PDB file of C-alpha atoms in Angstrom:
ATOM      1  CA  MET A   1      25.770 148.211  65.461  1.00 34.00           C
ATOM      2  CA  VAL A   2      24.828 150.026  62.244  1.00 37.00           C
ATOM      3  CA  GLY A   3      22.792 153.222  61.309  1.00 38.00           C
ATOM      4  CA  GLY A   4      19.111 152.778  61.265  1.00 43.00           C
ATOM      5  CA  ALA A   5      16.060 155.108  60.406  1.00 52.00           C
ATOM      6  CA  GLN A   6      16.968 158.899  60.999  1.00 44.00           C
ATOM      7  CA  GLY A   7      20.327 157.882  62.658  1.00 47.00           C
ATOM      8  CA  CYS A   8      19.100 155.225  65.047  1.00 57.00           C
ATOM      9  CA  ARG A   9      21.538 152.450  65.856  1.00 67.00           C
ATOM     10  CA  ILE A  10      20.451 148.753  65.725  1.00 89.00           C
ATOM     11  CA  GLU A  11      22.209 145.723  67.319  1.00 93.00           C
ATOM     12  CA  TRP A  12      21.414 142.186  65.923  1.00 95.00           C
ATOM     13  CA  ARG A  13      21.675 139.248  68.574  1.00 96.00           C
ATOM     14  CA  VAL A  14      21.321 135.806  67.741  1.00 96.00           C
ATOM     15  CA  SER A  15      21.235 133.434  70.671  1.00 95.00           C
ATOM     16  CA  ASP A  16      22.254 129.917  69.878  1.00 89.00           C
ATOM     17  CA  ARG A  17      20.634 128.165  73.182  1.00 94.00           C
ATOM     18  CA  PRO A  18      17.089 128.357  74.465  1.00 96.00           C
ATOM     19  CA  ILE A  19      16.416 131.124  76.771  1.00 97.00           C
ATOM     20  CA  ALA A  20      14.052 131.208  79.544  1.00 97.00           C
ATOM     21  CA  TYR A  21      11.241 133.207  79.142  1.00 96.00           C
ATOM     22  CA  GLU A  22      11.147 135.480  82.318  1.00 95.00           C
ATOM     23  CA  PRO A  23      14.954 136.422  82.006  1.00 96.00           C
ATOM     24  CA  SER A  24      14.440 137.156  78.538  1.00 96.00           C
ATOM     25  CA  VAL A  25      11.393 139.469  79.135  1.00 96.00           C
ATOM     26  CA  ALA A  26      13.599 141.299  82.030  1.00 96.00           C
ATOM     27  CA  ASP A  27      16.282 141.902  79.431  1.00 97.00           C
ATOM     28  CA  MET A  28      13.782 143.305  77.185  1.00 96.00           C
ATOM     29  CA  GLU A  29      12.236 145.736  79.721  1.00 96.00           C
ATOM     30  CA  ALA A  30      15.897 146.731  80.743  1.00 97.00           C
ATOM     31  CA  ARG A  31      16.960 147.380  77.159  1.00 97.00           C
ATOM     32  CA  VAL A  32      13.619 149.214  76.187  1.00 97.00           C
ATOM     33  CA  ALA A  33      14.635 151.543  79.014  1.00 97.00           C
ATOM     34  CA  ALA A  34      17.951 152.211  78.177  1.00 96.00           C
ATOM     35  CA  ILE A  35      16.811 152.674  74.449  1.00 95.00           C
ATOM     36  CA  ARG A  36      14.361 155.218  75.838  1.00 95.00           C
ATOM     37  CA  ASP A  37      17.005 156.866  77.805  1.00 95.00           C
ATOM     38  CA  GLY A  38      19.461 156.845  74.872  1.00 93.00           C
ATOM     39  CA  ALA A  39      21.904 154.844  76.691  1.00 95.00           C
ATOM     40  CA  ALA A  40      21.556 151.801  74.203  1.00 93.00           C
ATOM     41  CA  PRO A  41      21.019 151.320  70.436  1.00 91.00           C
ATOM     42  CA  GLU A  42      17.987 149.365  69.094  1.00 94.00           C
ATOM     43  CA  LEU A  43      17.928 145.745  69.173  1.00 95.00           C
ATOM     44  CA  VAL A  44      16.614 142.786  67.387  1.00 97.00           C
ATOM     45  CA  TRP A  45      17.099 139.549  69.231  1.00 97.00           C
ATOM     46  CA  LEU A  46      16.629 136.249  67.702  1.00 97.00           C
ATOM     47  CA  LEU A  47      16.064 133.358  69.976  1.00 98.00           C
ATOM     48  CA  GLU A  48      14.251 130.071  70.958  1.00 98.00           C
ATOM     49  CA  HIS A  49      12.385 129.322  74.236  1.00 98.00           C
ATOM     50  CA  PRO A  50      12.258 125.906  75.924  1.00 97.00           C
ATOM     51  CA  PRO A  51       8.337 124.655  75.575  1.00 97.00           C
ATOM     52  CA  LEU A  52       5.942 127.079  77.434  1.00 96.00           C
ATOM     53  CA  TYR A  53       2.755 129.072  76.662  1.00 95.00           C
ATOM     54  CA  THR A  54       2.377 132.847  76.775  1.00 92.00           C
ATOM     55  CA  ALA A  55      -0.932 134.679  77.564  1.00 89.00           C
ATOM     56  CA  GLY A  56      -1.304 137.941  76.000  1.00 86.00           C
ATOM     57  CA  THR A  57      -3.547 141.030  77.343  1.00 85.00           C
ATOM     58  CA  SER A  58      -6.584 139.572  75.448  1.00 85.00           C
ATOM     59  CA  ALA A  59      -6.036 135.895  76.759  1.00 85.00           C
ATOM     60  CA  ARG A  60      -9.211 134.065  77.796  1.00 88.00           C
ATOM     61  CA  ASP A  61      -9.093 131.415  80.390  1.00 87.00           C
ATOM     62  CA  GLY A  62     -10.906 129.013  78.644  1.00 89.00           C
ATOM     63  CA  ASP A  63      -8.525 129.032  75.726  1.00 88.00           C
ATOM     64  CA  LEU A  64      -5.810 127.076  78.018  1.00 91.00           C
ATOM     65  CA  LEU A  65      -7.098 123.711  77.377  1.00 91.00           C
ATOM     66  CA  ASP A  66      -4.164 121.674  78.897  1.00 89.00           C
ATOM     67  CA  GLN A  67      -3.199 123.606  82.125  1.00 87.00           C
ATOM     68  CA  GLY A  68      -0.454 121.244  83.443  1.00 88.00           C
ATOM     69  CA  ARG A  69       1.046 120.478  79.883  1.00 91.00           C
ATOM     70  CA  PHE A  70       3.888 123.464  80.135  1.00 93.00           C
ATOM     71  CA  PRO A  71       4.360 126.422  82.230  1.00 92.00           C
ATOM     72  CA  VAL A  72       2.131 129.488  81.420  1.00 93.00           C
ATOM     73  CA  HIS A  73       3.416 133.023  81.514  1.00 92.00           C
ATOM     74  CA  ARG A  74       1.375 135.842  81.677  1.00 90.00           C
ATOM     75  CA  THR A  75       2.773 138.692  79.595  1.00 89.00           C
ATOM     76  CA  GLY A  76       2.254 142.538  78.622  1.00 82.00           C
ATOM     77  CA  ARG A  77       2.414 141.694  74.901  1.00 85.00           C
ATOM     78  CA  GLY A  78      -0.771 142.236  72.689  1.00 79.00           C
ATOM     79  CA  GLY A  79      -2.828 139.110  71.713  1.00 82.00           C
ATOM     80  CA  GLN A  80      -4.102 135.614  73.134  1.00 86.00           C
ATOM     81  CA  TYR A  81      -2.259 132.318  74.042  1.00 89.00           C
ATOM     82  CA  THR A  82       0.476 131.073  71.993  1.00 90.00           C
ATOM     83  CA  TYR A  83       3.157 128.399  72.175  1.00 94.00           C
ATOM     84  CA  HIS A  84       7.041 128.937  72.228  1.00 96.00           C
ATOM     85  CA  GLY A  85       9.511 126.094  71.842  1.00 97.00           C
ATOM     86  CA  PRO A  86      12.377 124.580  70.263  1.00 98.00           C
ATOM     87  CA  GLY A  87      12.137 124.663  66.531  1.00 98.00           C
ATOM     88  CA  GLN A  88      10.544 127.924  66.494  1.00 98.00           C
ATOM     89  CA  ARG A  89      12.400 131.320  66.074  1.00 98.00           C
ATOM     90  CA  VAL A  90      11.288 134.117  68.064  1.00 98.00           C
ATOM     91  CA  GLY A  91      12.417 137.817  67.010  1.00 98.00           C
ATOM     92  CA  TYR A  92      12.105 140.288  69.796  1.00 98.00           C
ATOM     93  CA  VAL A  93      12.219 143.660  68.045  1.00 98.00           C
ATOM     94  CA  MET A  94      13.200 146.753  70.379  1.00 97.00           C
ATOM     95  CA  LEU A  95      12.790 149.723  67.941  1.00 96.00           C
ATOM     96  CA  ASP A  96      12.631 153.328  68.704  1.00 95.00           C
ATOM     97  CA  LEU A  97       9.430 154.113  67.077  1.00 95.00           C
ATOM     98  CA  LYS A  98      10.276 158.067  67.209  1.00 92.00           C
ATOM     99  CA  CYS A  99      12.813 157.185  64.604  1.00 87.00           C
ATOM    100  CA  ARG A 100      10.069 155.939  62.598  1.00 89.00           C
ATOM    101  CA  GLY A 101       7.024 158.411  62.685  1.00 91.00           C
ATOM    102  CA  CYS A 102       5.253 157.211  66.051  1.00 93.00           C
ATOM    103  CA  ASP A 103       3.306 154.849  63.770  1.00 96.00           C
ATOM    104  CA  VAL A 104       2.623 151.562  66.033  1.00 96.00           C
ATOM    105  CA  ARG A 105       0.217 150.420  62.752  1.00 95.00           C
ATOM    106  CA  ARG A 106       2.950 150.820  60.577  1.00 96.00           C
ATOM    107  CA  HIS A 107       5.165 149.120  62.765  1.00 97.00           C
ATOM    108  CA  VAL A 108       2.882 146.016  62.998  1.00 96.00           C
ATOM    109  CA  HIS A 109       2.534 146.111  59.273  1.00 97.00           C
ATOM    110  CA  ASP A 110       6.170 146.180  58.805  1.00 97.00           C
ATOM    111  CA  LEU A 111       6.724 143.103  60.936  1.00 98.00           C
ATOM    112  CA  GLU A 112       4.188 141.323  58.873  1.00 98.00           C
ATOM    113  CA  GLU A 113       5.981 142.190  55.812  1.00 98.00           C
ATOM    114  CA  TRP A 114       9.176 140.935  57.289  1.00 98.00           C
ATOM    115  CA  LEU A 115       7.848 137.464  58.050  1.00 98.00           C
ATOM    116  CA  ILE A 116       6.000 137.531  54.586  1.00 98.00           C
ATOM    117  CA  ARG A 117       9.466 138.270  52.574  1.00 98.00           C
ATOM    118  CA  THR A 118      11.221 135.936  54.745  1.00 98.00           C
ATOM    119  CA  LEU A 119       8.923 132.953  53.963  1.00 98.00           C
ATOM    120  CA  THR A 120       9.069 134.175  50.098  1.00 98.00           C
ATOM    121  CA  ALA A 121      12.622 133.186  50.472  1.00 97.00           C
ATOM    122  CA  PHE A 122      11.703 129.446  50.964  1.00 97.00           C
ATOM    123  CA  GLY A 123       8.992 129.514  48.169  1.00 96.00           C
ATOM    124  CA  VAL A 124       6.003 129.932  50.787  1.00 97.00           C
ATOM    125  CA  ARG A 125       3.538 132.321  50.132  1.00 96.00           C
ATOM    126  CA  GLY A 126       2.539 133.887  53.297  1.00 97.00           C
ATOM    127  CA  GLU A 127      -0.727 136.039  53.793  1.00 97.00           C
ATOM    128  CA  ARG A 128      -2.381 138.664  56.167  1.00 95.00           C
ATOM    129  CA  ARG A 129      -6.005 137.947  56.922  1.00 93.00           C
ATOM    130  CA  PRO A 130      -8.346 140.661  58.151  1.00 90.00           C
ATOM    131  CA  GLY A 131      -9.555 139.790  61.760  1.00 86.00           C
ATOM    132  CA  ARG A 132      -6.750 137.344  62.355  1.00 88.00           C
ATOM    133  CA  VAL A 133      -3.368 138.375  63.647  1.00 88.00           C
ATOM    134  CA  GLY A 134      -0.278 136.865  62.033  1.00 93.00           C
ATOM    135  CA  ILE A 135       0.717 135.490  59.054  1.00 97.00           C
ATOM    136  CA  TRP A 136      -1.091 132.337  57.098  1.00 96.00           C
ATOM    137  CA  VAL A 137      -0.659 130.040  54.300  1.00 95.00           C
ATOM    138  CA  VAL A 138      -3.286 128.378  52.264  1.00 92.00           C
ATOM    139  CA  ARG A 139      -3.340 124.625  52.284  1.00 83.00           C
ATOM    140  CA  GLY A 140      -5.038 122.767  49.195  1.00 73.00           C
ATOM    141  CA  ALA A 141      -4.593 121.277  45.904  1.00 62.00           C
ATOM    142  CA  ALA A 142      -5.154 122.320  42.151  1.00 55.00           C
ATOM    143  CA  GLY A 143      -5.696 125.934  43.481  1.00 59.00           C
ATOM    144  CA  ARG A 144      -8.588 125.056  45.651  1.00 64.00           C
ATOM    145  CA  ALA A 145      -8.077 126.151  49.416  1.00 65.00           C
ATOM    146  CA  VAL A 146      -8.750 123.189  51.954  1.00 80.00           C
ATOM    147  CA  ARG A 147      -7.547 125.044  55.075  1.00 86.00           C
ATOM    148  CA  GLU A 148      -5.573 128.169  56.163  1.00 92.00           C
ATOM    149  CA  ASP A 149      -2.904 127.398  58.674  1.00 93.00           C
ATOM    150  CA  LYS A 150      -0.990 129.967  60.963  1.00 95.00           C
ATOM    151  CA  ILE A 151       2.742 129.732  60.193  1.00 97.00           C
ATOM    152  CA  ALA A 152       3.989 133.144  62.123  1.00 97.00           C
ATOM    153  CA  ALA A 153       2.625 134.825  65.174  1.00 94.00           C
ATOM    154  CA  ILE A 154       2.830 138.830  65.954  1.00 93.00           C
ATOM    155  CA  GLY A 155       2.715 140.247  69.567  1.00 92.00           C
ATOM    156  CA  VAL A 156       3.598 143.890  70.359  1.00 93.00           C
ATOM    157  CA  ARG A 157       3.999 146.021  73.134  1.00 94.00           C
ATOM    158  CA  VAL A 158       5.070 149.642  73.067  1.00 95.00           C
ATOM    159  CA  ARG A 159       6.287 151.618  76.080  1.00 94.00           C
ATOM    160  CA  ARG A 160       6.670 155.275  75.495  1.00 94.00           C
ATOM    161  CA  TRP A 161       7.491 154.824  71.845  1.00 96.00           C
ATOM    162  CA  VAL A 162       9.855 151.992  72.171  1.00 97.00           C
ATOM    163  CA  SER A 163       8.772 148.666  71.037  1.00 97.00           C
ATOM    164  CA  TYR A 164       9.089 145.325  72.463  1.00 96.00           C
ATOM    165  CA  HIS A 165       8.243 141.597  72.229  1.00 96.00           C
ATOM    166  CA  GLY A 166       7.551 140.906  68.241  1.00 96.00           C
ATOM    167  CA  VAL A 167       7.250 137.876  66.158  1.00 97.00           C
ATOM    168  CA  SER A 168       7.514 134.048  66.127  1.00 97.00           C
ATOM    169  CA  LEU A 169       7.815 131.962  62.865  1.00 98.00           C
ATOM    170  CA  ASN A 170       7.739 128.039  63.061  1.00 98.00           C
ATOM    171  CA  LEU A 171      10.489 126.314  61.386  1.00 98.00           C
ATOM    172  CA  ASP A 172      10.009 122.696  62.845  1.00 98.00           C
ATOM    173  CA  PRO A 173       8.392 122.916  66.383  1.00 97.00           C
ATOM    174  CA  ASN A 174       6.419 119.986  67.570  1.00 96.00           C
ATOM    175  CA  LEU A 175       3.140 121.128  66.410  1.00 95.00           C
ATOM    176  CA  GLU A 176       1.092 118.826  68.531  1.00 95.00           C
ATOM    177  CA  HIS A 177       2.111 121.129  71.396  1.00 95.00           C
ATOM    178  CA  PHE A 178      -0.361 123.557  70.106  1.00 92.00           C
ATOM    179  CA  ALA A 179      -2.966 121.472  71.188  1.00 89.00           C
ATOM    180  CA  GLY A 180      -2.771 122.615  74.626  1.00 92.00           C
ATOM    181  CA  ILE A 181      -4.413 126.173  73.874  1.00 88.00           C
ATOM    182  CA  VAL A 182      -6.489 127.717  71.335  1.00 84.00           C
ATOM    183  CA  PRO A 183      -3.616 129.468  69.377  1.00 76.00           C
ATOM    184  CA  CYS A 184      -4.224 133.204  69.357  1.00 63.00           C
ATOM    185  CA  GLY A 185      -8.056 132.541  69.916  1.00 61.00           C
ATOM    186  CA  ILE A 186      -8.337 130.823  66.540  1.00 70.00           C
ATOM    187  CA  ALA A 187     -10.799 127.919  66.852  1.00 67.00           C
ATOM    188  CA  GLU A 188     -12.897 127.753  63.495  1.00 72.00           C
ATOM    189  CA  GLU A 189     -13.077 124.810  61.273  1.00 71.00           C
ATOM    190  CA  GLY A 190     -10.484 124.706  58.768  1.00 81.00           C
ATOM    191  CA  LEU A 191      -8.070 126.989  60.669  1.00 87.00           C
ATOM    192  CA  GLY A 192      -4.856 125.264  62.094  1.00 90.00           C
ATOM    193  CA  VAL A 193      -0.785 125.858  62.580  1.00 93.00           C
ATOM    194  CA  THR A 194       1.842 124.548  60.473  1.00 96.00           C
ATOM    195  CA  SER A 195       5.690 125.261  59.934  1.00 97.00           C
ATOM    196  CA  LEU A 196       8.038 125.279  57.093  1.00 98.00           C
ATOM    197  CA  HIS A 197       9.049 121.720  57.748  1.00 97.00           C
ATOM    198  CA  ALA A 198       5.386 120.529  57.618  1.00 96.00           C
ATOM    199  CA  LEU A 199       5.085 122.464  54.424  1.00 96.00           C
ATOM    200  CA  GLY A 200       8.185 120.467  53.048  1.00 95.00           C
ATOM    201  CA  HIS A 201      11.028 123.097  53.439  1.00 95.00           C
ATOM    202  CA  THR A 202      13.744 121.552  55.403  1.00 93.00           C
ATOM    203  CA  ALA A 203      15.722 124.285  56.048  1.00 96.00           C
ATOM    204  CA  SER A 204      17.910 124.920  58.921  1.00 97.00           C
ATOM    205  CA  MET A 205      17.902 127.458  61.706  1.00 97.00           C
ATOM    206  CA  ALA A 206      20.991 129.083  60.176  1.00 96.00           C
ATOM    207  CA  GLU A 207      19.169 129.321  56.804  1.00 98.00           C
ATOM    208  CA  LEU A 208      16.008 130.860  58.352  1.00 98.00           C
ATOM    209  CA  ASP A 209      18.186 133.297  60.295  1.00 96.00           C
ATOM    210  CA  SER A 210      19.809 134.583  57.069  1.00 95.00           C
ATOM    211  CA  ALA A 211      16.324 134.950  55.238  1.00 97.00           C
ATOM    212  CA  LEU A 212      15.178 136.942  58.312  1.00 97.00           C
ATOM    213  CA  THR A 213      18.159 139.206  58.261  1.00 95.00           C
ATOM    214  CA  ILE A 214      17.903 139.895  54.388  1.00 95.00           C
ATOM    215  CA  ALA A 215      14.279 140.485  54.819  1.00 97.00           C
ATOM    216  CA  PHE A 216      14.429 142.945  57.880  1.00 97.00           C
ATOM    217  CA  GLU A 217      17.161 145.008  55.826  1.00 94.00           C
ATOM    218  CA  ASN A 218      14.898 145.346  52.992  1.00 95.00           C
ATOM    219  CA  VAL A 219      11.874 146.190  55.170  1.00 96.00           C
ATOM    220  CA  PHE A 220      13.060 148.272  57.554  1.00 94.00           C
ATOM    221  CA  LYS A 221      15.761 150.053  55.177  1.00 92.00           C
ATOM    222  CA  VAL A 222      18.706 149.005  57.453  1.00 89.00           C
ATOM    223  CA  ALA A 223      21.874 147.422  57.192  1.00 81.00           C
ATOM    224  CA  VAL A 224      22.524 144.673  60.118  1.00 80.00           C
ATOM    225  CA  GLU A 225      25.495 142.692  61.251  1.00 66.00           C
ATOM    226  CA  PRO A 226      24.266 139.522  62.908  1.00 62.00           C
ATOM    227  CA  SER A 227      26.543 138.107  65.860  1.00 61.00           C
ATOM    228  CA  ALA A 228      26.237 135.047  68.143  1.00 46.00           C
ATOM    229  CA  MET A 229      25.253 135.503  71.574  1.00 49.00           C
TER     230      MET A 229
END
């Protein structure tokens, strides 16, 4: 635990085994209440989930294309359907936004910047796109865009100025598993999903965690000390 914005403290947790979805949400909700009451420090939790789909508050039933493939969890985060599974790093970010100006839009922007700077460490240019949630990469040749693929997702909820849920970044998940849903409602031709390994960057999860740590420190102006759970 270290000093954060305006004296707030941040705990950095890394889980080295897949964590079931419902227990992780229960842990988040308990931690959010404790942060709100001043009984626990802020928390960033890096983990993986077993294969599953989550449906955010804007999810459309028709975007679940294969109902029997994996468990589906309804969740209070913003957004639509997304996939979580091995090879994808999920970052649950529980921050007291009262320490950061009570600015939800800025919080989302900072999460985007965190992902963009993490990707930069691997020579990947991640970009925002108006009207599309998450971080995107351009696929093409000789400077000519052929398609754009999503490499990271964002879904946030805020309760009494404490944030939770957060981000996911594709290191090397089975990308075929995204075919069971319309990821984040994006069905237009020329848009898809990718990962660092699919882009030719064979980083390990430990290397990704290191890049996430450095980028988080730079964006959120804190010093963190990751520890295994």
